[in-house]
Structure formats: C-alpha cells, structure tokens
C-alpha cells in the first residue's frame, strides 16, 4: 500500500484554487471578510466535489461544512481565517516564483485546504467523508469548538490540514496551549513627594513575573513565558495598575492542572496590592498516542515520512482530547506561518493531495473489514 497507485491531480488547477482563496482575504474577527471567504471556500469545494457546502453562521464568522453522505467515517478539518489584516494582499500579492507559492495565508492554511479538496476529488467514493472549515481557529476556536467536537466524535477519525512541520513532517503530537492575564491593582501617589503613600503595581508586577517564569518545567515540556507587560501613566506617579500577559505550553494533562492551579494561587508580595487572574490552557495537549494508528498508515503510503511533536496548538488538540484518532500537519509543505515570508512548496502539493486520498481509502477498507 503506497502512493504509487495514486491518481494524479492537476497542480495547475490547485494553484488556481489557491489563488482564489488567498485573494479573498480573511482576517480573524472581520465578519464581512470572513463571510466572503466562506462563500469562496464553499464554491471551491462544490466545484471540485459536487454536492452542497453549507455555510454555518456563528458569532465569530461563518464556518463551512460539506458531507459526502453515508455513515460518517472521517472528518477533514481546517480553517479559513488568517492572521493577516485586510490590505496585506496589496503589499504581498499571490505569486508563484521559483517553485514557491506566496501570499497571505498560503501556508496557514489555505494551501492545505486546496490539497485536501483535490485529493478527495481524485476518489471515486466520498461517502463517509466530512469537511469542516472553521472561521476562528487563529483566535481560539471558541465558536467552533462544540461543532468540531460533535463531528469528530461522529466520524471517529480526524485529518487536520494545518501546514506540515519542518521538512514536510506530519505533526503527531502537540502541546496544550493557553494564555493568562494577570492584573495588578496598587495605589497611586506622587513619586517625589510621598512615594511611600503608594502601592507600586509595577514593583508587584516584577515580583509576579519572576514567580510566573519559575513555573516552567522544560524537562516536562512545560514553558511559561511572560510576553507582554504594561504599567503606569506618568513618570512622576507611582503606578496604580499593571497588566501581564503570559503564554503557556504543556505536554500533559497533569501539567495543565498544575499550571492552572498555580495561576489561581498567585498572591501579592506588597501589602495593599491586589491581583486578579484570567485565562486558562484552552487547548488540551494532543498526545502522540492519538496519532499513532493513522501515522502508521501514512508511513505505509509514503515510506520515509517523518512525524514530529510541536509546540503550537490546533483544532486537532480538541479532537485528540476526546480520544478520537487525529493526525495533523497534513497540509502544505512550506514554512513561514504568520510571517511575511510564508510560502508553499508547489512541487509537494500533488504528493500531499494524494496522501489524503490514500488515507481515506485506507480508513474505508479498515471500516469495511471491521464490519465483516
């Protein structure tokens, strides 16, 4: 079972569909842009696969759902929102130069969507296949999480078309990730006349930064990183307020619990200071065990394919946490996610499109064998 028997896909057609998606800009939280993008995604799916791609409205923007009918068997999961603001396309238009396709969102993750659709289009039977393309992955998937989890449980297997890891490796594990905001309230006073009358929120913030950073356990795969801080109003006023933002990544559920408990237990160092904490580790870890079976099949189809655990999160974290078999990083080979040098390797697109077709065939055969 290898990709030698795969049906060739039309790379030129994939490039044109990718151009269409990239040129319909889709920044997260821009509801008008996301509405236009969802209609474009739906049109591409319908033109290549037939049937009807439903646009599902939500407070974060419209999601797109498509089904090949029959008993659900596999969920193709992606998102159409990007991190780039409107107008980026004018500065950085879609181009194909020296074997690289570039443009806002081309790697994360519009290239993966195109590959998935064209890989499925090469199959004779799409019964049991569902596609869900969400509108809010880049901002936490708050509106789409319930729908993602519902369809993942119904299908029993999830293929996530986020961009590949370095060198084209699949993403076989992901850290859980979240963010916390620590707000500190002190008391203002004149910094020259009576500094002792104030409670310096900036000094309290400095204590908290050290306490928070000490929560990291690199040996356990846990990173706790203060990233943004703000405090004060004028240079002659003892600051009455400060705010810290913290990025957290964990590999295990135990570490998730430890970190969340530690943030809840943060206490002030200065008399009179007050602390409030908001946030959580919203995306649970995706253990390698969740991808093991599907990755083994992928390696049979494409010998030499590598798997890698990565620090970033995706919607695959949610589906893996439910115990649903989940394989991530099936999207574009390239790099530069969220950066101006974002690119897709055009020469790898056909192979990746055929990989999704091979995985769906394998899942169908496994389902048939299991029902005998």
Coordinates of C-alpha atoms in Angstrom, one line a residue:
X1 CA 0.0 0.0 0.0
X2 CA 1.9 3.0 -1.3
X3 CA 1.1 6.2 -3.3
X4 CA 2.4 4.6 -6.4
X5 CA -1.2 3.7 -7.3
X6 CA -2.5 7.2 -6.6
X7 CA -4.4 9.2 -9.2
X8 CA -2.5 12.2 -10.5
X9 CA -4.0 15.5 -9.5
X10 CA -3.9 18.7 -11.6
X11 CA -1.3 21.0 -10.0
X12 CA -2.3 23.9 -12.2
X13 CA -5.9 23.6 -11.0
X14 CA -4.7 23.5 -7.4
X15 CA -2.7 26.7 -8.0
X16 CA -5.7 28.5 -9.4
X17 CA -7.9 27.4 -6.5
X18 CA -5.2 28.5 -4.1
X19 CA -5.0 31.9 -5.8
X20 CA -8.8 32.3 -5.5
X21 CA -8.7 31.6 -1.7
X22 CA -5.7 33.8 -1.0
X23 CA -7.1 36.7 -3.0
X24 CA -10.3 36.6 -0.8
X25 CA -8.7 38.0 2.3
X26 CA -10.0 36.5 5.6
X27 CA -8.6 38.1 8.8
X28 CA -9.9 36.7 12.0
X29 CA -12.8 38.7 13.6
X30 CA -13.5 40.6 10.4
X31 CA -17.0 39.3 9.9
X32 CA -17.6 40.8 6.4
X33 CA -14.3 39.4 5.1
X34 CA -14.9 36.0 6.7
X35 CA -18.4 35.9 5.1
X36 CA -16.9 36.5 1.7
X37 CA -14.2 33.9 2.4
X38 CA -16.6 31.3 3.5
X39 CA -18.6 31.7 0.3
X40 CA -15.4 31.3 -1.7
X41 CA -14.4 28.2 0.2
X42 CA -17.8 26.7 -0.3
X43 CA -17.7 27.4 -4.0
X44 CA -14.3 25.8 -4.4
X45 CA -15.5 22.7 -2.5
X46 CA -18.7 22.4 -4.6
X47 CA -16.9 22.9 -7.9
X48 CA -14.4 20.1 -7.2
X49 CA -16.5 17.6 -5.1
X50 CA -20.1 18.4 -6.1
X51 CA -22.9 18.4 -3.5
X52 CA -23.7 21.3 -1.3
X53 CA -21.2 23.1 1.1
X54 CA -23.3 24.7 3.9
X55 CA -22.3 28.0 5.4
X56 CA -22.8 27.8 9.1
X57 CA -23.2 31.2 10.7
X58 CA -21.5 31.9 14.1
X59 CA -20.7 35.0 16.2
X60 CA -17.0 34.6 15.1
X61 CA -17.8 34.3 11.4
X62 CA -19.2 31.6 9.1
X63 CA -17.9 28.0 9.1
X64 CA -18.2 25.7 6.1
X65 CA -19.5 22.1 6.2
X66 CA -19.6 19.5 3.4
X67 CA -20.6 15.9 3.5
X68 CA -20.2 13.0 1.0
X69 CA -23.2 11.3 2.6
X70 CA -23.4 7.9 4.2
X71 CA -22.2 6.9 7.7
X72 CA -19.6 9.4 8.9
X73 CA -16.1 7.9 8.7
X74 CA -13.5 10.7 8.6
X75 CA -13.5 14.4 9.3
X76 CA -11.3 16.7 7.2
X77 CA -10.6 19.6 9.4
X78 CA -9.2 23.1 8.6
X79 CA -9.9 26.8 8.9
X80 CA -10.2 29.7 6.5
X81 CA -9.4 32.6 8.9
X82 CA -5.8 34.1 8.7
X83 CA -3.8 36.3 10.9
X84 CA -3.2 39.0 8.3
X85 CA -5.2 42.3 8.2
X86 CA -7.1 43.5 5.2
X87 CA -4.7 45.2 2.7
X88 CA -1.9 42.7 3.2
X89 CA -2.7 41.2 -0.3
X90 CA -1.9 44.6 -1.9
X91 CA 1.5 44.6 -0.4
X92 CA 2.2 40.9 -0.7
X93 CA 0.1 39.5 -3.6
X94 CA -0.3 35.9 -4.5
X95 CA 2.6 34.7 -6.7
X96 CA 4.3 31.5 -7.8
X97 CA 8.1 32.1 -8.2
X98 CA 10.9 29.5 -8.3
X99 CA 8.6 26.7 -7.2
X100 CA 7.2 28.6 -4.2
X101 CA 3.6 29.9 -3.9
X102 CA 3.4 33.0 -1.6
X103 CA 0.7 35.3 -0.3
X104 CA -1.1 35.9 3.0
X105 CA -2.4 32.7 4.4
X106 CA -1.0 30.5 1.7
X107 CA 0.8 28.1 4.2
X108 CA -1.5 28.6 7.2
X109 CA -3.6 27.1 6.0
X110 CA -5.2 27.7 2.6
X111 CA -2.7 25.5 0.8
X112 CA -3.7 22.6 2.9
X113 CA -7.4 23.1 2.2
X114 CA -6.8 23.1 -1.5
X115 CA -4.7 19.9 -1.3
X116 CA -7.4 18.2 0.8
X117 CA -10.2 19.1 -1.7
X118 CA -8.2 18.0 -4.8
X119 CA -7.0 14.8 -3.1
X120 CA -10.6 13.9 -2.3
X121 CA -11.7 14.8 -5.8
X122 CA -9.5 12.0 -7.2
X123 CA -11.5 9.4 -5.3
X124 CA -14.5 7.6 -6.8
X125 CA -16.4 7.2 -3.5
X126 CA -16.6 10.1 -0.9
X127 CA -19.3 8.5 1.2
X128 CA -18.4 8.9 4.9
X129 CA -16.2 11.9 4.3
X130 CA -17.0 15.2 6.0
X131 CA -15.2 18.5 5.7
X132 CA -15.3 21.3 8.3
X133 CA -13.6 24.6 7.6
X134 CA -13.9 27.0 10.6
X135 CA -13.7 30.7 10.9
X136 CA -12.0 31.3 14.2
X137 CA -9.1 28.8 14.7
X138 CA -6.5 31.6 14.9
X139 CA -8.3 33.3 17.8
X140 CA -9.1 30.2 19.9
X141 CA -11.9 28.4 18.2
X142 CA -14.4 29.5 20.8
X143 CA -17.4 29.5 18.5
X144 CA -16.4 26.4 16.5
X145 CA -15.2 24.0 19.3
X146 CA -18.5 22.4 20.0
X147 CA -19.2 21.7 16.3
X148 CA -15.6 20.4 15.9
X149 CA -16.0 18.0 18.8
X150 CA -19.5 16.9 17.7
X151 CA -18.4 16.0 14.2
X152 CA -15.1 14.4 15.4
X153 CA -17.0 12.0 17.7
X154 CA -19.5 11.2 14.9
X155 CA -16.7 10.4 12.4
X156 CA -14.2 8.6 14.7
X157 CA -11.1 9.8 12.8
X158 CA -9.8 13.3 12.1
X159 CA -7.3 14.5 9.4
X160 CA -6.1 18.1 10.1
X161 CA -4.7 20.1 7.2
X162 CA -2.5 22.6 9.1
X163 CA 0.8 23.1 7.4
X164 CA 3.5 20.4 7.8
X165 CA 6.3 20.6 10.2
X166 CA 9.9 21.4 9.0
X167 CA 10.9 19.2 6.1
X168 CA 7.3 18.0 5.4
X169 CA 7.0 16.0 8.7
X170 CA 3.5 15.3 9.9
X171 CA 2.5 16.6 13.4
X172 CA 2.0 13.6 15.5
X173 CA 1.8 15.4 18.9
X174 CA 1.1 19.0 20.0
X175 CA 1.4 20.8 23.3
X176 CA -1.6 22.1 25.1
X177 CA -1.5 25.9 24.9
X178 CA -3.2 28.8 26.6
X179 CA -2.7 32.3 27.9
X180 CA -3.2 34.1 31.1
X181 CA -3.7 37.8 32.0
X182 CA -2.6 38.9 35.5
X183 CA -4.0 42.2 36.5
X184 CA -2.4 44.1 39.4
X185 CA -4.0 46.9 41.4
X186 CA -1.9 49.1 43.6
X187 CA -2.4 52.7 44.7
X188 CA -1.2 55.9 43.0
X189 CA 0.8 58.6 44.8
X190 CA 3.3 61.3 43.9
X191 CA 6.7 59.6 43.1
X192 CA 8.7 62.6 44.5
X193 CA 6.6 64.0 47.4
X194 CA 5.3 60.8 49.0
X195 CA 6.2 57.6 47.2
X196 CA 5.7 55.7 50.4
X197 CA 2.0 56.5 50.3
X198 CA 1.5 54.5 47.2
X199 CA 1.4 50.8 46.4
X200 CA 3.6 50.3 43.3
X201 CA 1.9 48.0 40.9
X202 CA 5.0 47.9 38.7
X203 CA 7.2 46.5 41.5
X204 CA 4.5 44.0 42.3
X205 CA 4.4 43.0 38.6
X206 CA 8.2 42.5 38.7
X207 CA 7.7 40.0 41.6
X208 CA 4.9 38.2 39.8
X209 CA 7.0 37.9 36.6
X210 CA 9.7 36.1 38.5
X211 CA 7.2 33.8 40.2
X212 CA 5.4 33.0 37.0
X213 CA 8.5 32.3 35.0
X214 CA 9.6 29.9 37.7
X215 CA 6.6 27.7 36.9
X216 CA 8.3 26.5 33.7
X217 CA 9.5 22.8 33.7
X218 CA 11.5 22.4 30.5
X219 CA 12.2 18.8 31.3
X220 CA 8.5 18.1 31.4
X221 CA 7.9 20.1 28.2
X222 CA 6.2 22.9 30.1
X223 CA 7.0 26.5 29.1
X224 CA 5.6 29.5 31.0
X225 CA 6.6 32.7 29.2
X226 CA 5.6 36.3 30.2
X227 CA 5.2 38.0 26.9
X228 CA 3.6 41.5 27.3
X229 CA 3.6 43.9 30.3
X230 CA 2.1 47.3 30.8
X231 CA 2.1 49.7 33.8
X232 CA 2.0 53.3 34.9
X233 CA 0.7 56.5 33.5
X234 CA 3.3 59.3 34.1
X235 CA 7.0 59.2 35.1
X236 CA 6.2 61.1 38.4
X237 CA 3.3 58.9 39.5
X238 CA 3.6 55.6 41.5
X239 CA 1.8 53.2 39.1
X240 CA -1.6 52.1 40.4
X241 CA -2.2 49.4 37.8
X242 CA -0.2 46.8 35.8
X243 CA -1.1 44.0 33.5
X244 CA 0.9 40.9 32.5
X245 CA 0.2 38.5 29.7
X246 CA 1.7 35.0 29.8
X247 CA 1.9 32.3 27.1
X248 CA 1.8 28.7 28.4
X249 CA 2.6 25.3 26.7
X250 CA 2.3 21.9 28.3
X251 CA 2.7 18.3 27.1
X252 CA 0.5 16.5 29.7
X253 CA -2.9 16.9 31.4
X254 CA -1.1 16.8 34.8
X255 CA 1.0 19.8 33.9
X256 CA -2.1 21.6 32.7
X257 CA -3.7 21.1 36.0
X258 CA -0.6 22.2 37.9
X259 CA -0.2 25.4 35.9
X260 CA -3.8 26.4 36.2
X261 CA -3.8 25.8 39.9
X262 CA -0.5 27.8 40.3
X263 CA -2.0 30.8 38.5
X264 CA -5.1 30.6 40.6
X265 CA -2.9 30.7 43.7
X266 CA -0.8 33.7 42.8
X267 CA -0.6 36.1 45.8
X268 CA 0.7 39.6 46.1
X269 CA 4.1 40.4 47.7
X270 CA 3.4 44.0 48.6
X271 CA 1.0 45.0 51.3
X272 CA -2.1 46.6 49.8
X273 CA -1.6 45.1 46.3
X274 CA -4.3 43.1 44.7
X275 CA -4.2 40.5 41.9
X276 CA -6.7 39.0 39.6
X277 CA -6.1 36.3 37.1
X278 CA -8.0 35.4 33.9
X279 CA -7.3 32.7 31.4
X280 CA -6.7 29.0 31.1
X281 CA -5.0 26.4 28.9
X282 CA -7.8 26.3 26.4
X283 CA -6.3 23.7 24.0
X284 CA -5.5 20.5 25.8
X285 CA -2.4 18.5 24.8
X286 CA -2.5 16.2 21.8
X287 CA -0.6 13.1 22.8
X288 CA 1.3 11.1 20.3
X289 CA -0.9 8.1 21.1
X290 CA -3.8 9.9 19.4
X291 CA -2.0 9.9 16.1
X292 CA -0.1 6.6 16.2
X293 CA -2.5 4.4 14.2
X294 CA -3.1 7.0 11.5
X295 CA 0.6 7.9 11.2
X296 CA 1.4 4.2 10.7
X297 CA -0.9 4.1 7.8
X298 CA 0.5 7.4 6.4
X299 CA 4.0 5.9 6.6
X300 CA 2.9 2.8 4.7
X301 CA 1.5 5.1 2.0
X302 CA 4.6 7.3 1.9
X303 CA 7.6 5.4 3.2
X304 CA 10.2 7.7 5.0
X305 CA 7.5 10.2 6.1
X306 CA 8.5 11.6 9.5
X307 CA 6.4 12.6 12.4
X308 CA 7.1 15.3 15.0
X309 CA 5.7 16.7 18.2
X310 CA 5.4 20.5 18.1
X311 CA 4.7 23.3 20.5
X312 CA 1.9 25.1 18.6
X313 CA -1.8 24.1 19.0
X314 CA -4.5 23.5 16.5
X315 CA -8.1 22.2 16.5
X316 CA -6.6 18.7 16.5
X317 CA -5.9 19.3 20.2
X318 CA -9.6 19.3 20.8
X319 CA -10.4 16.1 18.9
X320 CA -7.4 14.2 20.3
X321 CA -8.5 15.1 23.8
X322 CA -11.8 13.3 23.1
X323 CA -10.0 10.1 22.3
X324 CA -10.6 10.4 18.6
X325 CA -7.8 9.3 16.3
X326 CA -6.2 12.5 15.0
X327 CA -3.4 13.2 12.5
X328 CA -2.2 16.7 12.0
X329 CA 0.2 18.6 9.7
X330 CA -1.2 17.0 6.5
X331 CA -1.4 20.4 4.8
X332 CA 1.1 22.3 2.7
X333 CA 4.8 21.7 2.8
X334 CA 6.5 25.1 3.3
X335 CA 7.1 27.5 6.1
X336 CA 6.9 31.0 7.5
X337 CA 3.5 30.6 9.2
X338 CA 2.2 34.1 10.3
X339 CA 5.2 35.8 8.7
X340 CA 5.8 37.8 5.5
X341 CA 8.0 35.1 4.1
X342 CA 5.2 32.4 4.3
X343 CA 5.4 30.0 1.4
X344 CA 4.2 26.7 0.0
X345 CA 6.4 24.3 -2.0
X346 CA 4.5 23.7 -5.2
X347 CA 6.4 20.5 -6.0
X348 CA 5.0 18.8 -2.9
X349 CA 1.3 19.7 -3.5
X350 CA 0.4 16.7 -5.6
X351 CA 2.0 14.2 -3.3
X352 CA 0.2 15.7 -0.3
X353 CA -3.1 15.7 -2.1
X354 CA -2.7 12.0 -3.0
X355 CA -1.8 11.3 0.7
X356 CA -5.3 12.4 1.8
X357 CA -6.8 10.2 -0.8
X358 CA -4.7 7.2 0.3
X359 CA -5.6 7.8 3.9
X360 CA -9.4 8.0 3.2
X361 CA -9.1 4.7 1.1
X362 CA -7.3 3.0 4.0
X363 CA -9.9 4.2 6.5
X364 CA -12.7 2.9 4.3
X365 CA -11.0 -0.5 3.9
X366 CA -10.5 -0.7 7.7
X367 CA -14.2 0.2 8.3
X368 CA -15.2 -2.5 5.8
X369 CA -13.0 -5.1 7.4
X370 CA -14.3 -4.2 10.8
X371 CA -17.9 -4.7 9.7
X372 CA -17.4 -8.2 8.2

